Coordinates of N, CA and C in Angstrom, one line a residue:
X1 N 0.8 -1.2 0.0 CA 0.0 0.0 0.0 C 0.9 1.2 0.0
X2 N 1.3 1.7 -1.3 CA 2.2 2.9 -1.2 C 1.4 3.9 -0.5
X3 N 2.3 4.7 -0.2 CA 1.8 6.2 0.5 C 1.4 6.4 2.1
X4 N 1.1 4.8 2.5 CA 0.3 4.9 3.5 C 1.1 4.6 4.9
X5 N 1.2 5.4 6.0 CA 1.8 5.0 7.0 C 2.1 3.9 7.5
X6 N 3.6 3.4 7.8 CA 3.9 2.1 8.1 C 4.2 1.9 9.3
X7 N 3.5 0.9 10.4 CA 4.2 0.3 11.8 C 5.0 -0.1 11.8
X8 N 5.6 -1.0 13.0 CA 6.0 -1.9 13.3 C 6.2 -3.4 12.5
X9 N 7.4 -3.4 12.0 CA 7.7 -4.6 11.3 C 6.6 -4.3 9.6
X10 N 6.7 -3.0 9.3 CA 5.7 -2.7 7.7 C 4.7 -2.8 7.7
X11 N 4.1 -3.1 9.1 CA 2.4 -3.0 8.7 C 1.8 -1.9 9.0
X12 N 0.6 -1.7 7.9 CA 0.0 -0.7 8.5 C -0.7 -0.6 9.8
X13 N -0.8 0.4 10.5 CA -0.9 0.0 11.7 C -2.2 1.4 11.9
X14 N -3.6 1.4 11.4 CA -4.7 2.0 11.5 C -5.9 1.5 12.3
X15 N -6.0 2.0 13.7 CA -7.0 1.6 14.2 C -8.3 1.9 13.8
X16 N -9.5 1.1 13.5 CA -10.7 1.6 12.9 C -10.4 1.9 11.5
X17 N -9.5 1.4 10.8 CA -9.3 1.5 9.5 C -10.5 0.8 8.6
X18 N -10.5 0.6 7.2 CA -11.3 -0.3 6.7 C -11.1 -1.7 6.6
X19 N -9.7 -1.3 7.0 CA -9.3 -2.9 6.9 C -8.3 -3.8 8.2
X20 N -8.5 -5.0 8.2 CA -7.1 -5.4 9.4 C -6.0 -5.7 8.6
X21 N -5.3 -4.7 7.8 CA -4.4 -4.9 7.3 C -3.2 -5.5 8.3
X22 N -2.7 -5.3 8.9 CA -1.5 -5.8 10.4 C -1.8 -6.8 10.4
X23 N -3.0 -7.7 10.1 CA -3.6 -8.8 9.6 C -3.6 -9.8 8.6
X24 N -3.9 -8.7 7.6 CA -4.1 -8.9 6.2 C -5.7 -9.5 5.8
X25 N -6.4 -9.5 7.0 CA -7.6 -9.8 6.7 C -8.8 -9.0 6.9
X26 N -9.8 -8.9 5.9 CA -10.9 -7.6 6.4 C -11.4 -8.1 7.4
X27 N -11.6 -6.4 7.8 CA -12.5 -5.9 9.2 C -14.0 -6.8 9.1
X28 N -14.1 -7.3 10.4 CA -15.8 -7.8 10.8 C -16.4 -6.8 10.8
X29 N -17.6 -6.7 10.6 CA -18.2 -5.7 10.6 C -18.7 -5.5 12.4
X30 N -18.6 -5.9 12.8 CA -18.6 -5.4 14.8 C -17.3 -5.0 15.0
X31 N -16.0 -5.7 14.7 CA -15.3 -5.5 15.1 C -14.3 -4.3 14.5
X32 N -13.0 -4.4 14.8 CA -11.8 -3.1 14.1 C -10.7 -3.8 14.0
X33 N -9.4 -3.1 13.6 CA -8.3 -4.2 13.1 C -7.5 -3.6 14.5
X34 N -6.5 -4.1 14.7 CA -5.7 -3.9 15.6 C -5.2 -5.1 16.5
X35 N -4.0 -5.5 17.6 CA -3.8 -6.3 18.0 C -5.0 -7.6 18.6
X36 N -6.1 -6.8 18.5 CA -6.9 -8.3 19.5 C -7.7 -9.4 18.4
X37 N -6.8 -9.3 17.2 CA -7.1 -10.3 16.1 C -8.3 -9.2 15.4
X38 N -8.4 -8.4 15.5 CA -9.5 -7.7 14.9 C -10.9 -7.9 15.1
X39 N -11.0 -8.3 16.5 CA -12.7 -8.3 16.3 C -12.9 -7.3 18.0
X40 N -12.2 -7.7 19.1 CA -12.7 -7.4 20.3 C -11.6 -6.0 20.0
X41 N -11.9 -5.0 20.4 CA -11.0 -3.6 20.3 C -10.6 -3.5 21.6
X42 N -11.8 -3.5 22.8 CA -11.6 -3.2 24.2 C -10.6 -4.1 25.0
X43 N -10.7 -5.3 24.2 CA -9.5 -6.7 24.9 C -8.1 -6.3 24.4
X44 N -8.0 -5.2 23.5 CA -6.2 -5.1 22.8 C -5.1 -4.5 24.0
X45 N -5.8 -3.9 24.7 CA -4.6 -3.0 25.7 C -4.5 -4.4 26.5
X46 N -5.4 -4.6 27.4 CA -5.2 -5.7 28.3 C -4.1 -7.0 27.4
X47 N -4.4 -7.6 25.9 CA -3.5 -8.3 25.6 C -2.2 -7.7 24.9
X48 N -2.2 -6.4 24.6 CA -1.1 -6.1 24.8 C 0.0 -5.5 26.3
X49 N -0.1 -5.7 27.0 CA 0.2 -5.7 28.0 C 0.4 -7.1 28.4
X50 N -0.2 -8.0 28.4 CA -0.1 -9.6 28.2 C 1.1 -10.1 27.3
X51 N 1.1 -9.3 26.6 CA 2.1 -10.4 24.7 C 3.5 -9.1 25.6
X52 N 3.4 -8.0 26.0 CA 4.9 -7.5 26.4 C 5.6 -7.9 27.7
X53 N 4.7 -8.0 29.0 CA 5.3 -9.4 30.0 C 6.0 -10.6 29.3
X54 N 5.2 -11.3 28.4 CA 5.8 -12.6 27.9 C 7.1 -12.5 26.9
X55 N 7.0 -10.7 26.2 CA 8.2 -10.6 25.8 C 9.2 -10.1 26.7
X56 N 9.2 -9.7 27.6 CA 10.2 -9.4 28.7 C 10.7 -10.0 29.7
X57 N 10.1 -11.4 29.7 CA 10.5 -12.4 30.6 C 11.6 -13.2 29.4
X58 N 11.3 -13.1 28.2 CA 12.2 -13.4 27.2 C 13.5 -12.5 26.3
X59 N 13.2 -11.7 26.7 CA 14.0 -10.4 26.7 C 15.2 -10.3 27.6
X60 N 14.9 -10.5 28.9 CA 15.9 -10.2 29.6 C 17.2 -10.7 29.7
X61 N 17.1 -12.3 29.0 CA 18.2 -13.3 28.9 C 19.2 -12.3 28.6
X62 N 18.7 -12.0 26.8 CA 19.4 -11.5 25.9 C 19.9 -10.0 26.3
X63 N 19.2 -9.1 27.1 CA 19.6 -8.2 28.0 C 20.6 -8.2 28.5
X64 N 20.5 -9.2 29.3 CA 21.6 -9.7 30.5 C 23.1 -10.0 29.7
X65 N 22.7 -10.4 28.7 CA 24.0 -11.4 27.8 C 24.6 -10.2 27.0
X66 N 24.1 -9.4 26.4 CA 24.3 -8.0 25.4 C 24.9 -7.0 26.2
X67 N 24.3 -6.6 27.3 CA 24.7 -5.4 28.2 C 25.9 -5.7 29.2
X68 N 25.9 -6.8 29.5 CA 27.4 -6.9 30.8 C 26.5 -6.1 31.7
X69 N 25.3 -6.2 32.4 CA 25.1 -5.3 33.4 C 24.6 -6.2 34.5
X70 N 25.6 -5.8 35.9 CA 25.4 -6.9 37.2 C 24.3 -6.4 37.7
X71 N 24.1 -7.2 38.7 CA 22.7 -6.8 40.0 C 22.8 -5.6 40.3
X72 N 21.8 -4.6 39.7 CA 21.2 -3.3 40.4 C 21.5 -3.5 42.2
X73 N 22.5 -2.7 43.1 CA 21.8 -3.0 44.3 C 20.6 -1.7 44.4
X74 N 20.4 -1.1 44.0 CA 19.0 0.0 44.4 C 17.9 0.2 43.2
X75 N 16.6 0.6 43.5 CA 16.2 1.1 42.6 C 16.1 2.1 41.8
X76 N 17.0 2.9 42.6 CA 17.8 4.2 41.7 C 18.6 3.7 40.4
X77 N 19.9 2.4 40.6 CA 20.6 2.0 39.9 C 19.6 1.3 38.7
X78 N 18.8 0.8 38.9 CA 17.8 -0.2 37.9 C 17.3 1.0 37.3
X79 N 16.6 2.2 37.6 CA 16.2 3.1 36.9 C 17.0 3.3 35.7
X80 N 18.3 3.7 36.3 CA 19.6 3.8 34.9 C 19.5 3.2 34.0
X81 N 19.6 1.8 35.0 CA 19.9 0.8 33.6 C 18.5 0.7 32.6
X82 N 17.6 0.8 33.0 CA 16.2 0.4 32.4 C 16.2 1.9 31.2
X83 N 16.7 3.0 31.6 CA 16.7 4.3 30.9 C 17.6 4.5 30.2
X84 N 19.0 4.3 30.1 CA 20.0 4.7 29.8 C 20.8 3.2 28.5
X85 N 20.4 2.2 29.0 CA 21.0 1.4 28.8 C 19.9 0.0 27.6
X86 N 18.6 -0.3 28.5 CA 17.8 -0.6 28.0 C 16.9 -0.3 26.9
X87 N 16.2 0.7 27.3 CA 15.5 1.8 25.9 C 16.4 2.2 24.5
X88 N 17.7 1.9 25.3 CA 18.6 2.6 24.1 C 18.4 1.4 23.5
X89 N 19.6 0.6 23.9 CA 19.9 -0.8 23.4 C 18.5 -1.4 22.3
X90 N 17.1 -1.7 22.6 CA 15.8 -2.0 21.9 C 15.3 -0.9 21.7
X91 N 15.1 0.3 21.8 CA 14.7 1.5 21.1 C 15.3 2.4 20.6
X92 N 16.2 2.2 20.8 CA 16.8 3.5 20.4 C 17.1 4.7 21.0
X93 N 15.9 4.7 21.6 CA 15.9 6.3 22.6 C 16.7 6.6 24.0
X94 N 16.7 7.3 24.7 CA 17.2 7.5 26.0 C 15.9 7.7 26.7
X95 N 14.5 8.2 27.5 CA 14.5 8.7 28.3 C 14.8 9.1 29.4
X96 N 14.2 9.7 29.7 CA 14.7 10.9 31.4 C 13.5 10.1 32.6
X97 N 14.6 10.3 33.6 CA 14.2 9.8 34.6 C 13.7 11.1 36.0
X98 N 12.5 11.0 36.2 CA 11.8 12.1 36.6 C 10.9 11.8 37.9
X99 N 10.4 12.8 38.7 CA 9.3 12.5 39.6 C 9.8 11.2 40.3
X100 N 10.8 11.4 41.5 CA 11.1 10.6 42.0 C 10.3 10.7 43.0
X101 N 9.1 9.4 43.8 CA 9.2 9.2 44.9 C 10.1 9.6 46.1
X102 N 9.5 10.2 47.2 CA 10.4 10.8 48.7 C 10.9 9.7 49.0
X103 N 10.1 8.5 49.1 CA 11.1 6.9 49.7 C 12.1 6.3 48.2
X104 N 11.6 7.1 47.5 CA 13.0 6.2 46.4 C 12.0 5.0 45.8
X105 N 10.9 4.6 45.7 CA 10.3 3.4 45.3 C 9.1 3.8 44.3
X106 N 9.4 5.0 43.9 CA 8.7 5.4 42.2 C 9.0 6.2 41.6
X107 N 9.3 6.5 40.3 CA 9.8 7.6 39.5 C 8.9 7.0 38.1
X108 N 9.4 8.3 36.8 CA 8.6 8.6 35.8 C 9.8 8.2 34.8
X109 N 9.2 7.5 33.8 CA 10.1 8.0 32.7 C 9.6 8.5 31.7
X110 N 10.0 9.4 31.4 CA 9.7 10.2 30.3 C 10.2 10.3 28.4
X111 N 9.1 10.0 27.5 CA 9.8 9.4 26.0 C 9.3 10.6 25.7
X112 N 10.5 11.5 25.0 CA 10.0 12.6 24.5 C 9.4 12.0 22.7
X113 N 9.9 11.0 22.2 CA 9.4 10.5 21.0 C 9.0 8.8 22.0
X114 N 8.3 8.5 21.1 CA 7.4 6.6 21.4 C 8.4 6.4 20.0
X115 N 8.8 5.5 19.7 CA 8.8 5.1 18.3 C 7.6 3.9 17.9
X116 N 7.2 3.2 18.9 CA 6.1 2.2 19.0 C 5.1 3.2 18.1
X117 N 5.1 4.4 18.3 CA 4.0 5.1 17.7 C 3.7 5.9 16.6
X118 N 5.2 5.9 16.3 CA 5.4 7.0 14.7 C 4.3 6.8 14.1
X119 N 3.8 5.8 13.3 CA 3.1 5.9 12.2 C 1.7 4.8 13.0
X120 N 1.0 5.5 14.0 CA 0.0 4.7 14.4 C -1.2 6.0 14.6
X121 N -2.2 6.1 14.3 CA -3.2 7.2 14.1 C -4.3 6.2 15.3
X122 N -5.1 7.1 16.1 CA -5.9 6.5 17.0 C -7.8 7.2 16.8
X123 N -8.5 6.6 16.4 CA -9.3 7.3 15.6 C -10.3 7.8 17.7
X124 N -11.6 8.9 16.9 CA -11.7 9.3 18.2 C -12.9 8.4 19.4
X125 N -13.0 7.7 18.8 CA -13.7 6.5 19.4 C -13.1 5.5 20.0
X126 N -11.7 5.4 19.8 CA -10.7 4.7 21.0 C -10.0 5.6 21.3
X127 N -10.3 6.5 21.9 CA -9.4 7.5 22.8 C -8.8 6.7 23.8
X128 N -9.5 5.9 24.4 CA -9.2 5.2 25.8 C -7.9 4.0 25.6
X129 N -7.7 3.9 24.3 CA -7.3 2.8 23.9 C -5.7 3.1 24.8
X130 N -4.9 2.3 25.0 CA -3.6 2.7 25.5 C -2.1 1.8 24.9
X131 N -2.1 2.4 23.7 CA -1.4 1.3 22.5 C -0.4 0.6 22.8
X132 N 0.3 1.7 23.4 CA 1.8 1.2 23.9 C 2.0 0.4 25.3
X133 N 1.0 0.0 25.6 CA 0.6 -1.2 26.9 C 1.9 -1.9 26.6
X134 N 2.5 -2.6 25.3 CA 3.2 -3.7 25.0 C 4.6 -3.1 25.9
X135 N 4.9 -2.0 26.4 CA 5.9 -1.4 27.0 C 5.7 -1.9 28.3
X136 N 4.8 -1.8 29.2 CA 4.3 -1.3 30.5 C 4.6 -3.1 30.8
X137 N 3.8 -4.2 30.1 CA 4.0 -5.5 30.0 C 5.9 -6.0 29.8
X138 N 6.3 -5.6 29.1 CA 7.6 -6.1 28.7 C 8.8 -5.4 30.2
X139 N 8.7 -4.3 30.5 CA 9.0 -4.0 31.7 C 8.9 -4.4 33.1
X140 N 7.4 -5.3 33.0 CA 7.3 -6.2 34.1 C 7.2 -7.1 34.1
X141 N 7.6 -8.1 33.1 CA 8.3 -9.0 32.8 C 9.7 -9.3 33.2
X142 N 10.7 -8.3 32.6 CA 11.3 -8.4 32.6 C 12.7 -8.3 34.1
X143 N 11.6 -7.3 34.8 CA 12.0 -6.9 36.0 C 11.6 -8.1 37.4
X144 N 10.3 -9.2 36.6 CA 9.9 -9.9 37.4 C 10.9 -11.1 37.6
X145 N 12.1 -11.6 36.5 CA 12.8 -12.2 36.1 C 14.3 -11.7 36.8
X146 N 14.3 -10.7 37.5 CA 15.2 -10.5 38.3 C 15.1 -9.9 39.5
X147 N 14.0 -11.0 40.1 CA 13.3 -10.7 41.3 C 12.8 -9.6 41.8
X148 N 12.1 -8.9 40.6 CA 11.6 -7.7 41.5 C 10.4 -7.2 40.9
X149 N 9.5 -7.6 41.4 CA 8.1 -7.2 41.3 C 8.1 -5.5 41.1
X150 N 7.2 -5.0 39.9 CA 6.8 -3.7 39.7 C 5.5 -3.8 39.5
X151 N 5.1 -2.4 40.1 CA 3.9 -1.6 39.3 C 4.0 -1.1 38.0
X152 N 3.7 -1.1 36.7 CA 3.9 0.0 35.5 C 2.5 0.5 34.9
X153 N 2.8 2.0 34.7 CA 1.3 2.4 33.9 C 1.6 3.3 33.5
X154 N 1.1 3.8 32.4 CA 0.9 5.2 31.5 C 0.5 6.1 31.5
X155 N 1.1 6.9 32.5 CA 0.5 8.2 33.0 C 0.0 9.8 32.1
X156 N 0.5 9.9 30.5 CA 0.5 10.1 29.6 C 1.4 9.7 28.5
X157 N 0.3 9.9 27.2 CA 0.6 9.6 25.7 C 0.2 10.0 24.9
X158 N 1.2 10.1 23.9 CA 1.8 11.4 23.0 C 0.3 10.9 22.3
X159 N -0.3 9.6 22.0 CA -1.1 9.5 21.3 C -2.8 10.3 21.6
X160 N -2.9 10.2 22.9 CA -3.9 11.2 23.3 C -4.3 12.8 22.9
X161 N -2.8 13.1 22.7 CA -2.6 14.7 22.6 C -1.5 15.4 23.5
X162 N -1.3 14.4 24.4 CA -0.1 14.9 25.6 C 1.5 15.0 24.7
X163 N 2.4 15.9 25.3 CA 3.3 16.3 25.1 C 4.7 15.4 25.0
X164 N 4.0 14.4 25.9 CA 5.2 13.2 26.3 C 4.8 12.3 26.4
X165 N 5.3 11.0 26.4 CA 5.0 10.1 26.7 C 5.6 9.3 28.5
X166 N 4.4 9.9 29.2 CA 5.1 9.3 30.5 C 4.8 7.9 30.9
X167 N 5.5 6.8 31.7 CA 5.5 5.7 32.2 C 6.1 5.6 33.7
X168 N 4.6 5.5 34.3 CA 5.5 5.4 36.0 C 5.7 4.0 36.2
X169 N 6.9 3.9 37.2 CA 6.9 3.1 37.5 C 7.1 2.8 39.5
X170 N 6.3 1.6 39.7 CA 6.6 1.7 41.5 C 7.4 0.5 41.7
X171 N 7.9 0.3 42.4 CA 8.9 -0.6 43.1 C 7.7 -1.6 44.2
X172 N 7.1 -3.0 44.1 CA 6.5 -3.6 45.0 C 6.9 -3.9 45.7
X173 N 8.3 -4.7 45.5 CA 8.6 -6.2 46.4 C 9.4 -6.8 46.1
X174 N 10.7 -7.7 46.6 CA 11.7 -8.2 46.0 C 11.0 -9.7 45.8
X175 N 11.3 -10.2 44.7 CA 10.9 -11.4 44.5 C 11.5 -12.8 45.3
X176 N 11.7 -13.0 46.4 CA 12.5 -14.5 46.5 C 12.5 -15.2 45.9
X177 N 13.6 -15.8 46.2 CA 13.7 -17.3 44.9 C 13.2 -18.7 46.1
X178 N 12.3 -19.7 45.5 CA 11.6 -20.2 46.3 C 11.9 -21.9 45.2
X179 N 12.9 -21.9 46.3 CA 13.6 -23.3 45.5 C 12.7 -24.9 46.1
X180 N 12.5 -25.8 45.2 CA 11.6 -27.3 45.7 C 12.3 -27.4 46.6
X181 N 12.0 -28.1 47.7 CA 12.3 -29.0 49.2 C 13.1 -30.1 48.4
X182 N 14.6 -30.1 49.1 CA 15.7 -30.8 48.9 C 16.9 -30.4 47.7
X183 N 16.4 -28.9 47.5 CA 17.6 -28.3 46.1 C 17.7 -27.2 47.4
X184 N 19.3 -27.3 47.4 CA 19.7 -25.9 48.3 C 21.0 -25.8 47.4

């Protein structure tokens, strides 16, 4: 389809479009094209948020193996690396690390560009939609895989109208490792 705005991996990427092209298969008529196979629109944030855990629990190997980067001891240090080191490395970008919690157990990060979003148009009937879930998922995945439970959510996005794209993130809990009876 010359001319026409390209996603992720060449597809067009038009919510409420005429077609589920990201698919390649036409729109149901109830439904719209976009990640939830094209028919449920309301189920796409929830499974994308779902499909970016499962990529960040798979991610992190290769993280771990690419970066040379040891055990965070704080969550100051993990912010870095998740900002500085990670975003760059699979995105490209840097964001800034902002709005720190008084105890040290939440801060913002801030994408002054999404690239998840360059060429993604949100028509005004999914305003609510929150595309870039697949971020907020892949983050707590990835973080869950080195024992450390987060909170992540989307506190603004560029695709709403907002200026930036922000992503908080809270610090829950350290994961223990909880080995079978008789492996020590």
């Amino acid at each position: 389809m010359p001319g026409r705005p390209r996603g992720i991996l060449g597809r067009v990427v038009r919510w409420g479009g005429a077609a589920c092209e990201s698919h390649g298969a036409p729109r149901r008529a109830r439904g719209g094209s976009g990640p939830a196979g094209c028919r449920d629109r309301e189920a796409a944030a929830p499974r994308a948020r779902k499909w970016g855990y499962n990529i960040g629990v798979r991610l992190i190997e290769d993280f771990l193996a690419r970066s040379n980067v040891g055990r965070c001891h704080d969550f100051r240090e993990t912010a870095d690396v998740i900002a500085k080191i990670a975003f760059k490395m699979y995105l490209g970008i840097t964001p800034s690390i902002t709005n720190w919690s008084p105890g040290g157990d939440e801060f913002s990060l801030i994408l002054e560009n999404n690239p998840l979003v360059d060429f993604v148009e949100l028509p005004d009937n999914h305003s609510s939609l929150i595309y870039s879930n697949l971020l907020c998922g892949v983050l707590r995945g990835a973080l869950e895989m080195v024992q450390m439970a987060v909170d992540v959510k989307f506190v603004q996005d560029t695709l709403k109208g907002d200026s930036v794209t922000e992503i908080r993130m809270k610090f829950l809990r350290r994961i223990e490792d909880n080995l079978p009876a008789g492996e020590e």
